[in-house]
Amino acid sequence: MSQSPSPDRTARSLVKSLLAADGPCDEVRVQGWVRTRRDSKAFSFIEVNDGSCLKGIQVIADADLANYQSEIVHIRTGASVEVVGALVSSQGGGQAWEIQAREVIVHGNADEDFPLQKKGHTMEFLRSIAHLRPRSNLFGTVFRVRSRMAYAIHRFFQDRDFVYVHTPIITASDCEGAGEMFRVTTLKGEDFAAGNDEKDFFDKRAYLTVSGQLEGETFACALSNIYTFGPTFRAENSHTSRHASEFWMIEPEMAFCDLGGDMDLAEAMIKFLVEDALEHCAGDLEFFGRFVDKGLHERLEFVRDRAFERVSYTEAVEILQASGEKFEYPVEYGHNLQSEHERYLTEKHFKCPVTVYNYPREIKPFYMRLNDDEKTVAAMDLLVPGIGEIIGGSQREERLDLLQANLESHGLSEEDYWWYVDLRRYGTVPHAGFGLGFERLLMFVTGVANIRDVIPFPRVPGWAEF
RNA sequence: UCCUCUGUAGCUCAGCGGUAGAGCGGGUGGCUGUUAACCACUAGGUCGUUGGUUCGAAUCCAACCGGAGGAGCCA
Protein backbone atom coordinates (compact mmCIF):
# COMPACT_ATOMS: atom_id res chain seq x y z
CA MET A 1 0.00 0.00 0.00
CA SER A 2 2.80 2.43 0.77
CA GLN A 3 4.46 4.38 -1.98
CA SER A 4 8.11 5.20 -2.17
CA PRO A 5 8.80 8.90 -1.80
CA SER A 6 9.83 10.77 -4.89
CA PRO A 7 11.51 14.18 -5.09
CA ASP A 8 8.60 15.86 -6.84
CA ARG A 9 5.98 14.97 -4.28
CA THR A 10 4.07 17.72 -2.64
CA ALA A 11 5.61 18.27 0.76
CA ARG A 12 3.49 17.15 3.69
CA SER A 13 1.45 19.86 5.34
CA LEU A 14 0.62 19.73 9.00
CA VAL A 15 -3.08 19.83 9.78
CA LYS A 16 -2.33 22.72 12.11
CA SER A 17 -1.09 24.91 9.27
CA LEU A 18 -3.88 23.91 6.88
CA LEU A 19 -6.54 24.86 9.42
CA ALA A 20 -4.87 28.25 9.76
CA ALA A 21 -4.61 28.77 5.99
CA ASP A 22 -5.48 32.23 4.66
CA GLY A 23 -6.52 31.00 1.22
CA PRO A 24 -7.24 27.91 -0.85
CA CYS A 25 -4.46 25.78 -2.31
CA ASP A 26 -4.55 23.53 -5.37
CA GLU A 27 -2.40 20.77 -4.00
CA VAL A 28 -1.78 19.76 -0.42
CA ARG A 29 -0.76 16.50 1.17
CA VAL A 30 -1.70 15.37 4.68
CA GLN A 31 -0.66 12.24 6.50
CA GLY A 32 -2.31 11.10 9.68
CA TRP A 33 -4.80 8.89 11.44
CA VAL A 34 -8.53 8.74 10.89
CA ARG A 35 -10.70 9.95 13.74
CA THR A 36 -14.07 9.31 12.12
CA ARG A 37 -15.56 8.48 8.75
CA ARG A 38 -19.11 9.10 7.56
CA ASP A 39 -20.19 8.10 4.11
CA SER A 40 -23.00 8.34 1.62
CA LYS A 41 -23.41 6.98 -1.87
CA ALA A 42 -21.63 9.86 -3.50
CA PHE A 43 -18.74 10.52 -1.12
CA SER A 44 -17.22 9.96 2.28
CA PHE A 45 -16.20 12.44 4.98
CA ILE A 46 -12.92 11.46 6.59
CA GLU A 47 -11.56 13.38 9.56
CA VAL A 48 -7.76 13.13 9.67
CA ASN A 49 -5.65 14.07 12.67
CA ASP A 50 -1.85 14.16 12.63
CA GLY A 51 -1.21 15.25 16.20
CA SER A 52 -0.02 18.71 15.20
CA CYS A 53 -3.02 20.20 16.94
CA LEU A 54 -6.24 19.25 18.64
CA LYS A 55 -8.47 19.43 15.58
CA GLY A 56 -8.45 17.22 12.53
CA ILE A 57 -9.08 18.26 8.97
CA GLN A 58 -12.13 17.10 7.04
CA VAL A 59 -11.41 15.26 3.83
CA ILE A 60 -14.04 14.77 1.09
CA ALA A 61 -13.45 11.53 -0.79
CA ASP A 62 -15.75 11.23 -3.79
CA ALA A 63 -17.08 7.83 -4.81
CA ASP A 64 -15.33 7.99 -8.16
CA LEU A 65 -11.88 7.64 -6.57
CA ALA A 66 -10.26 4.44 -7.83
CA ASN A 67 -10.05 2.73 -4.45
CA TYR A 68 -13.36 4.06 -3.10
CA GLN A 69 -15.27 0.79 -2.94
CA SER A 70 -12.24 -1.41 -2.32
CA GLU A 71 -10.65 0.61 0.49
CA ILE A 72 -12.09 3.98 1.41
CA VAL A 73 -15.53 2.81 2.55
CA HIS A 74 -13.81 0.27 4.80
CA ILE A 75 -11.63 2.80 6.59
CA ARG A 76 -12.15 2.61 10.35
CA THR A 77 -11.26 4.95 13.17
CA GLY A 78 -7.53 4.61 13.80
CA ALA A 79 -6.49 3.89 10.19
CA SER A 80 -3.43 5.67 8.81
CA VAL A 81 -4.00 7.55 5.57
CA GLU A 82 -2.28 9.92 3.21
CA VAL A 83 -4.42 12.36 1.28
CA VAL A 84 -3.51 14.48 -1.72
CA GLY A 85 -6.01 17.04 -2.90
CA ALA A 86 -7.07 20.65 -2.92
CA LEU A 87 -7.57 22.78 0.14
CA VAL A 88 -10.94 24.44 -0.41
CA SER A 89 -13.31 26.43 1.71
CA SER A 90 -15.83 24.12 3.34
CA GLN A 91 -19.43 23.93 2.16
CA GLY A 92 -20.57 22.73 5.55
CA GLY A 93 -20.55 24.56 8.85
CA GLY A 94 -18.13 23.57 11.57
CA GLN A 95 -14.87 24.15 9.73
CA ALA A 96 -13.43 26.82 7.46
CA TRP A 97 -11.28 24.53 5.30
CA GLU A 98 -11.49 21.00 4.01
CA ILE A 99 -9.61 18.88 1.49
CA GLN A 100 -11.23 17.74 -1.71
CA ALA A 101 -9.26 14.54 -2.21
CA ARG A 102 -7.72 13.45 -5.49
CA GLU A 103 -5.98 10.50 -3.90
CA VAL A 104 -6.47 8.66 -0.61
CA ILE A 105 -3.75 6.15 0.23
CA VAL A 106 -4.61 3.77 3.04
CA HIS A 107 -1.28 2.91 4.64
CA GLY A 108 -2.86 0.71 7.25
CA ASN A 109 -6.47 0.20 8.17
CA ALA A 110 -7.31 -0.34 11.85
CA ASP A 111 -8.59 -3.73 12.96
CA GLU A 112 -12.22 -3.95 14.00
CA ASP A 113 -11.29 -4.00 17.65
CA PHE A 114 -9.45 -0.65 17.69
CA PRO A 115 -10.15 0.31 21.27
CA LEU A 116 -10.22 4.11 21.04
CA GLN A 117 -13.74 5.31 20.47
CA LYS A 118 -15.11 8.74 19.94
CA LYS A 119 -16.65 8.93 23.36
CA GLY A 120 -16.88 7.65 26.86
CA HIS A 121 -13.49 6.38 27.98
CA THR A 122 -12.29 6.44 31.54
CA MET A 123 -8.76 7.55 32.38
CA GLU A 124 -8.18 4.10 33.90
CA PHE A 125 -8.98 2.38 30.62
CA LEU A 126 -6.82 4.79 28.64
CA ARG A 127 -3.90 4.03 30.97
CA SER A 128 -4.25 0.38 30.05
CA ILE A 129 -3.73 1.32 26.38
CA ALA A 130 -0.86 3.75 26.87
CA HIS A 131 0.47 2.88 23.41
CA LEU A 132 -2.71 4.23 21.78
CA ARG A 133 -3.86 6.96 24.12
CA PRO A 134 -1.68 9.68 22.56
CA ARG A 135 -4.12 9.47 19.66
CA SER A 136 -6.95 10.68 21.86
CA ASN A 137 -7.74 14.38 22.09
CA LEU A 138 -6.87 14.61 25.74
CA PHE A 139 -3.54 12.84 25.64
CA GLY A 140 -2.41 14.43 22.41
CA THR A 141 -3.02 17.72 24.13
CA VAL A 142 -1.27 16.70 27.35
CA PHE A 143 1.87 15.61 25.56
CA ARG A 144 2.06 18.63 23.31
CA VAL A 145 1.94 20.79 26.43
CA ARG A 146 4.54 18.57 28.10
CA SER A 147 6.89 19.15 25.19
CA ARG A 148 6.32 22.89 25.23
CA MET A 149 6.90 23.12 28.97
CA ALA A 150 10.17 21.20 28.71
CA TYR A 151 11.29 23.70 26.09
CA ALA A 152 10.13 26.62 28.22
CA ILE A 153 12.12 25.34 31.19
CA HIS A 154 15.31 25.30 29.19
CA ARG A 155 14.54 28.77 27.85
CA PHE A 156 13.91 30.13 31.33
CA PHE A 157 17.30 28.99 32.57
CA GLN A 158 19.33 29.51 29.43
CA ASP A 159 18.06 33.09 29.13
CA ARG A 160 19.38 33.64 32.66
CA ASP A 161 22.79 32.11 31.90
CA PHE A 162 22.23 28.96 33.90
CA VAL A 163 24.34 26.01 32.72
CA TYR A 164 22.54 22.72 32.07
CA VAL A 165 24.31 19.93 33.96
CA HIS A 166 23.67 16.23 33.41
CA THR A 167 23.94 14.66 36.81
CA PRO A 168 24.28 10.86 36.93
CA ILE A 169 21.29 8.55 36.83
CA ILE A 170 23.23 5.70 38.44
CA THR A 171 24.65 6.72 41.77
CA ALA A 172 26.69 4.96 44.40
CA SER A 173 25.94 7.24 47.30
CA ASP A 174 23.44 5.19 49.20
CA CYS A 175 22.04 7.78 51.54
CA GLU A 176 20.79 10.83 49.78
CA GLY A 177 17.97 10.93 52.27
CA ALA A 178 15.11 11.32 49.83
CA GLY A 179 13.26 8.06 50.07
CA GLU A 180 13.71 4.44 49.06
CA MET A 181 16.01 3.78 46.13
CA PHE A 182 16.03 1.25 43.31
CA ARG A 183 19.08 -0.97 43.41
CA VAL A 184 21.19 -1.37 40.28
CA THR A 185 23.13 -4.61 40.17
CA THR A 186 24.58 -7.31 37.93
CA LEU A 187 25.12 -9.72 40.81
CA LYS A 188 23.62 -13.18 40.42
CA GLY A 189 23.00 -16.26 42.49
CA GLU A 190 25.06 -16.65 45.63
CA ASP A 191 26.83 -13.31 45.32
CA PHE A 192 23.47 -11.59 45.11
CA ALA A 193 22.02 -13.51 48.03
CA ALA A 194 25.12 -12.87 50.14
CA GLY A 195 25.24 -9.19 49.17
CA ASN A 196 28.83 -9.34 47.94
CA ASP A 197 28.79 -5.73 46.82
CA GLU A 198 32.52 -5.67 46.20
CA LYS A 199 31.95 -8.15 43.36
CA ASP A 200 29.23 -6.03 41.80
CA PHE A 201 29.62 -4.10 38.55
CA PHE A 202 30.76 -0.90 40.24
CA ASP A 203 32.59 -2.68 43.08
CA LYS A 204 30.03 -1.24 45.45
CA ARG A 205 26.30 -0.85 45.87
CA ALA A 206 24.65 1.29 43.22
CA TYR A 207 21.20 2.78 42.85
CA LEU A 208 19.07 4.88 40.56
CA THR A 209 19.26 8.51 41.59
CA VAL A 210 16.60 10.10 43.75
CA SER A 211 17.98 13.59 43.21
CA GLY A 212 20.82 15.30 41.40
CA GLN A 213 21.09 17.98 44.03
CA LEU A 214 24.37 17.04 45.68
CA GLU A 215 26.12 16.64 42.34
CA GLY A 216 24.43 19.84 41.18
CA GLU A 217 25.93 21.72 44.11
CA THR A 218 29.42 20.74 43.02
CA PHE A 219 28.82 22.27 39.60
CA ALA A 220 27.24 25.41 41.05
CA CYS A 221 30.44 25.80 43.02
CA ALA A 222 32.29 26.08 39.72
CA LEU A 223 29.89 27.43 37.09
CA SER A 224 27.90 29.67 39.47
CA ASN A 225 24.35 29.03 38.26
CA ILE A 226 23.34 25.60 37.01
CA TYR A 227 20.24 23.49 36.55
CA THR A 228 19.48 19.84 36.02
CA PHE A 229 16.48 18.45 34.20
CA GLY A 230 16.17 14.70 34.02
CA PRO A 231 14.61 11.52 35.33
CA THR A 232 14.64 10.54 39.00
CA PHE A 233 13.49 7.39 40.70
CA ARG A 234 11.80 6.59 43.98
CA ALA A 235 11.06 3.08 45.15
CA GLU A 236 8.46 4.28 47.64
CA ASN A 237 5.34 2.14 47.82
CA SER A 238 3.11 5.17 47.58
CA HIS A 239 -0.24 4.93 45.92
CA THR A 240 -1.54 8.43 45.28
CA SER A 241 -2.40 10.54 42.28
CA ARG A 242 0.68 12.74 42.86
CA HIS A 243 3.47 10.13 43.06
CA ALA A 244 5.25 8.05 40.45
CA SER A 245 8.26 5.76 40.69
CA GLU A 246 9.91 7.46 37.73
CA PHE A 247 9.48 11.16 37.19
CA TRP A 248 11.37 14.17 35.88
CA MET A 249 12.77 16.83 38.11
CA ILE A 250 14.25 20.27 37.54
CA GLU A 251 16.88 21.26 40.09
CA PRO A 252 18.54 24.66 39.82
CA GLU A 253 21.44 25.53 42.12
CA MET A 254 22.87 29.03 42.56
CA ALA A 255 26.19 30.00 44.08
CA PHE A 256 26.32 33.22 46.09
CA CYS A 257 22.60 33.00 46.71
CA ASP A 258 20.51 32.91 49.85
CA LEU A 259 16.99 31.68 50.58
CA GLY A 260 15.43 34.96 49.46
CA GLY A 261 17.04 34.65 46.04
CA ASP A 262 15.99 31.03 45.90
CA MET A 263 12.34 31.91 46.53
CA ASP A 264 12.54 34.71 43.97
CA LEU A 265 13.75 32.25 41.35
CA ALA A 266 11.13 29.63 42.20
CA GLU A 267 8.30 32.13 41.95
CA ALA A 268 9.64 33.69 38.76
CA MET A 269 9.95 30.26 37.22
CA ILE A 270 6.36 29.26 37.95
CA LYS A 271 5.12 32.57 36.59
CA PHE A 272 7.25 32.25 33.47
CA LEU A 273 6.06 28.73 32.72
CA VAL A 274 2.42 29.60 33.27
CA GLU A 275 2.78 32.63 31.03
CA ASP A 276 4.48 30.56 28.34
CA ALA A 277 1.69 28.00 28.43
CA LEU A 278 -0.98 30.68 28.18
CA GLU A 279 0.80 32.21 25.22
CA HIS A 280 1.87 29.12 23.26
CA CYS A 281 -0.65 26.44 24.23
CA ALA A 282 -3.82 28.52 24.13
CA GLY A 283 -5.84 26.01 22.08
CA ASP A 284 -4.75 23.09 24.20
CA LEU A 285 -5.47 24.94 27.46
CA GLU A 286 -8.92 25.84 26.21
CA PHE A 287 -9.57 22.13 25.74
CA PHE A 288 -8.51 21.39 29.32
CA GLY A 289 -10.68 24.25 30.52
CA ARG A 290 -13.68 22.72 28.81
CA PHE A 291 -13.24 19.04 29.63
CA VAL A 292 -10.85 18.70 32.56
CA ASP A 293 -10.89 21.72 34.83
CA LYS A 294 -13.44 24.50 34.35
CA GLY A 295 -11.54 27.09 36.36
CA LEU A 296 -8.18 26.44 34.73
CA HIS A 297 -7.77 29.55 32.64
CA GLU A 298 -8.80 31.86 35.42
CA ARG A 299 -6.38 30.17 37.82
CA LEU A 300 -3.46 30.36 35.42
CA GLU A 301 -4.04 34.04 34.69
CA PHE A 302 -4.28 34.67 38.39
CA VAL A 303 -0.93 32.94 38.96
CA ARG A 304 0.66 34.85 36.11
CA ASP A 305 -0.59 38.26 37.21
CA ARG A 306 -0.69 38.27 40.99
CA ALA A 307 2.08 38.28 43.56
CA PHE A 308 2.63 35.04 45.47
CA GLU A 309 2.31 35.01 49.23
CA ARG A 310 5.17 34.21 51.57
CA VAL A 311 4.85 33.12 55.17
CA SER A 312 7.28 31.63 57.63
CA TYR A 313 6.54 28.17 58.95
CA THR A 314 5.83 29.77 62.35
CA GLU A 315 3.28 32.15 60.83
CA ALA A 316 1.74 29.30 58.86
CA VAL A 317 1.23 27.28 62.03
CA GLU A 318 -0.41 30.29 63.69
CA ILE A 319 -2.73 30.80 60.72
CA LEU A 320 -3.72 27.16 60.76
CA GLN A 321 -4.29 27.09 64.50
CA ALA A 322 -6.41 30.25 64.32
CA SER A 323 -8.36 29.02 61.30
CA GLY A 324 -11.06 27.17 63.22
CA GLU A 325 -10.83 24.52 60.50
CA LYS A 326 -11.25 20.93 61.60
CA PHE A 327 -8.16 19.02 60.52
CA GLU A 328 -7.69 15.30 60.71
CA TYR A 329 -4.20 15.86 62.06
CA PRO A 330 -3.59 18.54 64.67
CA VAL A 331 -1.41 21.51 63.79
CA GLU A 332 1.56 21.57 66.08
CA TYR A 333 4.80 23.53 65.92
CA GLY A 334 7.66 21.15 65.22
CA HIS A 335 5.65 18.77 63.06
CA ASN A 336 5.60 18.65 59.31
CA LEU A 337 2.66 20.34 57.68
CA GLN A 338 0.22 17.68 56.50
CA SER A 339 -1.21 17.63 53.00
CA GLU A 340 -4.50 18.96 54.34
CA HIS A 341 -2.69 21.85 56.05
CA GLU A 342 -0.81 22.81 52.90
CA ARG A 343 -3.98 22.64 50.86
CA TYR A 344 -5.81 24.82 53.36
CA LEU A 345 -3.13 27.50 53.18
CA THR A 346 -2.99 27.71 49.42
CA GLU A 347 -6.61 26.93 48.56
CA LYS A 348 -8.65 28.46 51.35
CA HIS A 349 -6.61 30.97 53.30
CA PHE A 350 -4.50 32.68 50.64
CA LYS A 351 -6.26 31.32 47.56
CA CYS A 352 -3.03 31.65 45.61
CA PRO A 353 0.45 30.08 45.49
CA VAL A 354 2.22 30.37 48.85
CA THR A 355 5.84 29.94 49.76
CA VAL A 356 6.36 28.65 53.29
CA TYR A 357 9.90 29.15 54.60
CA ASN A 358 12.11 28.63 57.69
CA TYR A 359 11.11 25.21 58.96
CA PRO A 360 12.17 23.65 62.26
CA ARG A 361 15.58 22.05 61.80
CA GLU A 362 14.47 18.71 63.22
CA ILE A 363 12.13 17.90 60.35
CA LYS A 364 14.47 18.79 57.51
CA PRO A 365 17.50 17.07 55.91
CA PHE A 366 21.13 17.52 56.93
CA TYR A 367 22.19 19.83 54.10
CA MET A 368 19.88 22.73 54.90
CA ARG A 369 21.43 25.88 56.36
CA LEU A 370 20.85 26.66 60.02
CA ASN A 371 19.30 30.08 60.62
CA ASP A 372 20.63 32.51 63.23
CA ASP A 373 17.81 31.56 65.61
CA GLU A 374 19.43 28.09 65.70
CA LYS A 375 15.95 26.55 65.68
CA THR A 376 15.00 26.78 62.03
CA VAL A 377 16.66 26.07 58.73
CA ALA A 378 16.54 28.11 55.52
CA ALA A 379 14.09 25.81 53.73
CA MET A 380 11.13 26.66 51.57
CA ASP A 381 8.18 24.86 49.99
CA LEU A 382 6.11 26.43 47.24
CA LEU A 383 2.48 25.33 47.50
CA VAL A 384 -0.09 25.69 44.74
CA PRO A 385 -3.86 25.19 44.76
CA GLY A 386 -5.03 21.77 43.66
CA ILE A 387 -1.72 20.03 44.13
CA GLY A 388 0.00 21.21 47.27
CA GLU A 389 3.76 21.10 47.26
CA ILE A 390 5.21 21.67 43.82
CA ILE A 391 8.67 22.93 44.78
CA GLY A 392 10.90 22.16 47.72
CA GLY A 393 14.18 23.96 48.21
CA SER A 394 16.66 25.47 50.62
CA GLN A 395 19.79 27.43 51.21
CA ARG A 396 22.52 24.85 51.76
CA GLU A 397 24.76 24.70 54.81
CA GLU A 398 28.05 26.12 53.56
CA ARG A 399 29.87 26.15 56.94
CA LEU A 400 32.07 23.09 57.35
CA ASP A 401 31.68 22.62 61.09
CA LEU A 402 27.92 22.98 61.03
CA LEU A 403 27.58 20.58 58.10
CA GLN A 404 29.69 18.00 59.88
CA ALA A 405 27.57 18.39 63.00
CA ASN A 406 24.40 17.96 60.91
CA LEU A 407 25.68 14.77 59.32
CA GLU A 408 26.39 13.38 62.73
CA SER A 409 23.05 14.39 64.23
CA HIS A 410 21.26 12.80 61.27
CA GLY A 411 23.19 9.58 61.81
CA LEU A 412 25.10 9.92 58.54
CA SER A 413 28.75 9.20 58.00
CA GLU A 414 31.03 11.96 56.76
CA GLU A 415 33.02 9.37 54.78
CA ASP A 416 30.04 8.70 52.54
CA TYR A 417 29.79 12.40 51.74
CA TRP A 418 33.51 13.16 51.55
CA TRP A 419 33.26 14.97 48.21
CA TYR A 420 30.21 16.93 49.28
CA VAL A 421 31.91 18.03 52.48
CA ASP A 422 35.02 18.94 50.47
CA LEU A 423 33.07 21.75 48.82
CA ARG A 424 33.06 23.44 52.23
CA ARG A 425 36.84 23.13 52.45
CA TYR A 426 37.79 24.56 49.10
CA GLY A 427 36.24 27.92 48.47
CA THR A 428 32.91 27.46 50.16
CA VAL A 429 30.16 29.86 49.26
CA PRO A 430 26.57 30.51 50.27
CA HIS A 431 24.35 28.72 47.80
CA ALA A 432 20.78 27.66 47.35
CA GLY A 433 18.54 25.67 45.06
CA PHE A 434 15.29 23.80 44.74
CA GLY A 435 13.59 20.85 43.10
CA LEU A 436 10.53 21.17 40.88
CA GLY A 437 8.58 18.06 39.96
CA PHE A 438 8.02 18.36 36.23
CA GLU A 439 4.86 16.25 36.27
CA ARG A 440 3.40 18.23 39.14
CA LEU A 441 3.95 21.37 37.13
CA LEU A 442 2.12 19.76 34.22
CA MET A 443 -0.76 18.78 36.47
CA PHE A 444 -0.97 22.37 37.63
CA VAL A 445 -0.83 23.82 34.11
CA THR A 446 -3.26 21.35 32.53
CA GLY A 447 -5.61 20.63 35.42
CA VAL A 448 -5.12 16.88 34.87
CA ALA A 449 -5.68 15.29 38.27
CA ASN A 450 -3.49 12.18 38.11
CA ILE A 451 0.28 12.14 37.61
CA ARG A 452 -0.09 8.94 35.57
CA ASP A 453 -1.89 10.94 32.92
CA VAL A 454 0.88 13.47 32.28
CA ILE A 455 3.65 10.84 31.84
CA PRO A 456 3.82 8.99 28.51
CA PHE A 457 4.43 5.61 30.13
CA PRO A 458 3.98 5.92 33.89
CA ARG A 459 5.75 3.68 36.36
CA VAL A 460 4.08 3.15 39.71
CA PRO A 461 4.20 0.29 42.21
CA GLY A 462 2.92 -2.82 40.46
CA TRP A 463 2.78 -1.27 37.00
CA ALA A 464 5.59 -1.03 34.43
CA GLU A 465 3.75 -2.19 31.30
CA PHE A 466 4.95 -0.83 27.95
C1' U B 1 1.88 -0.29 54.70
C1' C B 2 -3.11 1.50 56.46
C1' C B 3 -8.38 3.24 55.44
C1' U B 4 -12.53 3.67 51.82
C1' C B 5 -14.85 2.55 47.19
C1' U B 6 -15.06 -0.69 42.96
C1' G B 7 -14.95 -5.27 39.33
C1' U B 8 -21.52 -7.42 34.32
C1' A B 9 -20.34 -7.53 26.16
C1' G B 10 -14.38 -4.47 22.96
C1' C B 11 -15.86 0.50 25.77
C1' U B 12 -19.47 3.27 29.24
C1' C B 13 -23.01 1.44 32.39
C1' A B 14 -28.13 -0.58 34.12
C1' G B 15 -29.86 -5.03 36.51
C1' C B 16 -29.08 -6.22 43.17
C1' G B 17 -32.46 -13.80 44.92
C1' G B 18 -36.35 -16.39 39.78
C1' U B 19 -34.52 -17.55 31.68
C1' A B 20 -28.20 -11.83 31.16
C1' G B 21 -29.89 -5.83 29.19
C1' A B 22 -29.05 -0.73 26.84
C1' G B 23 -26.02 2.90 24.39
C1' C B 24 -21.50 3.28 21.84
C1' G B 25 -18.01 0.35 18.97
C1' G B 26 -18.03 -4.12 15.00
C1' G B 27 -20.76 -6.49 10.58
C1' U B 28 -24.84 -5.99 6.75
C1' G B 29 -28.33 -2.82 4.36
C1' G B 30 -30.56 2.15 3.85
C1' C B 31 -30.46 7.54 3.93
C1' U B 32 -28.23 12.25 4.29
C1' G B 33 -22.83 18.27 2.95
C1' U B 34 -22.06 15.07 7.27
C1' U B 35 -19.31 16.52 11.66
C1' A B 36 -19.86 12.38 19.23
C1' A B 37 -24.51 12.04 12.03
C1' C B 38 -29.14 9.25 11.55
C1' C B 39 -32.56 4.61 10.67
C1' A B 40 -33.13 -0.86 10.44
C1' C B 41 -31.24 -5.69 11.12
C1' U B 42 -27.27 -8.61 13.23
C1' A B 43 -23.02 -10.94 15.84
C1' G B 44 -20.92 -10.53 20.67
C1' G B 45 -20.96 -12.31 27.90
C1' U B 46 -18.04 -18.99 32.53
C1' C B 47 -21.52 -11.35 35.38
C1' G B 48 -12.87 -10.79 38.41
C1' U B 49 -11.44 -15.91 40.79
C1' U B 50 -12.37 -19.72 44.39
C1' G B 51 -15.41 -21.50 48.06
C1' G B 52 -20.02 -21.09 50.89
C1' U B 53 -25.61 -20.02 51.94
C1' U B 54 -30.12 -21.27 48.98
C1' C B 55 -34.91 -25.32 45.52
C1' G B 56 -32.46 -21.41 42.70
C1' A B 57 -26.78 -16.56 43.02
C1' A B 58 -24.58 -11.44 38.47
C1' U B 59 -27.52 -10.39 42.98
C1' C B 60 -26.29 -12.62 49.89
C1' C B 61 -21.49 -14.19 52.81
C1' A B 62 -15.98 -15.16 53.05
C1' A B 63 -11.16 -15.25 51.13
C1' C B 64 -8.06 -14.02 47.24
C1' C B 65 -6.77 -11.13 42.74
C1' G B 66 -7.17 -6.59 39.82
C1' G B 67 -8.52 -1.21 39.52
C1' A B 68 -9.48 3.70 41.77
C1' G B 69 -9.42 7.47 45.72
C1' G B 70 -7.30 9.09 50.37
C1' A B 71 -3.23 8.86 54.30
C1' G B 72 2.04 8.55 55.29
C1' C B 73 6.54 10.05 52.41
C1' C B 74 7.77 13.51 49.15
C1' A B 75 8.62 16.26 43.85
PDB file of C-alpha atoms in Angstrom, chain A residues 278 293-305:
ATOM      1  CA  LEU A 278      -0.979  30.682  28.182  1.00  0.00           C
ATOM      2  CA  ASP A 293     -10.885  21.723  34.826  1.00  0.00           C
ATOM      3  CA  LYS A 294     -13.437  24.496  34.354  1.00  0.00           C
ATOM      4  CA  GLY A 295     -11.536  27.094  36.356  1.00  0.00           C
ATOM      5  CA  LEU A 296      -8.176  26.436  34.732  1.00  0.00           C
ATOM      6  CA  HIS A 297      -7.774  29.555  32.639  1.00  0.00           C
ATOM      7  CA  GLU A 298      -8.797  31.860  35.421  1.00  0.00           C
ATOM      8  CA  ARG A 299      -6.385  30.173  37.823  1.00  0.00           C
ATOM      9  CA  LEU A 300      -3.462  30.357  35.423  1.00  0.00           C
ATOM     10  CA  GLU A 301      -4.041  34.038  34.685  1.00  0.00           C
ATOM     11  CA  PHE A 302      -4.277  34.671  38.391  1.00  0.00           C
ATOM     12  CA  VAL A 303      -0.935  32.941  38.959  1.00  0.00           C
ATOM     13  CA  ARG A 304       0.662  34.849  36.106  1.00  0.00           C
ATOM     14  CA  ASP A 305      -0.592  38.262  37.205  1.00  0.00           C
TER      15      ASP A 305
END
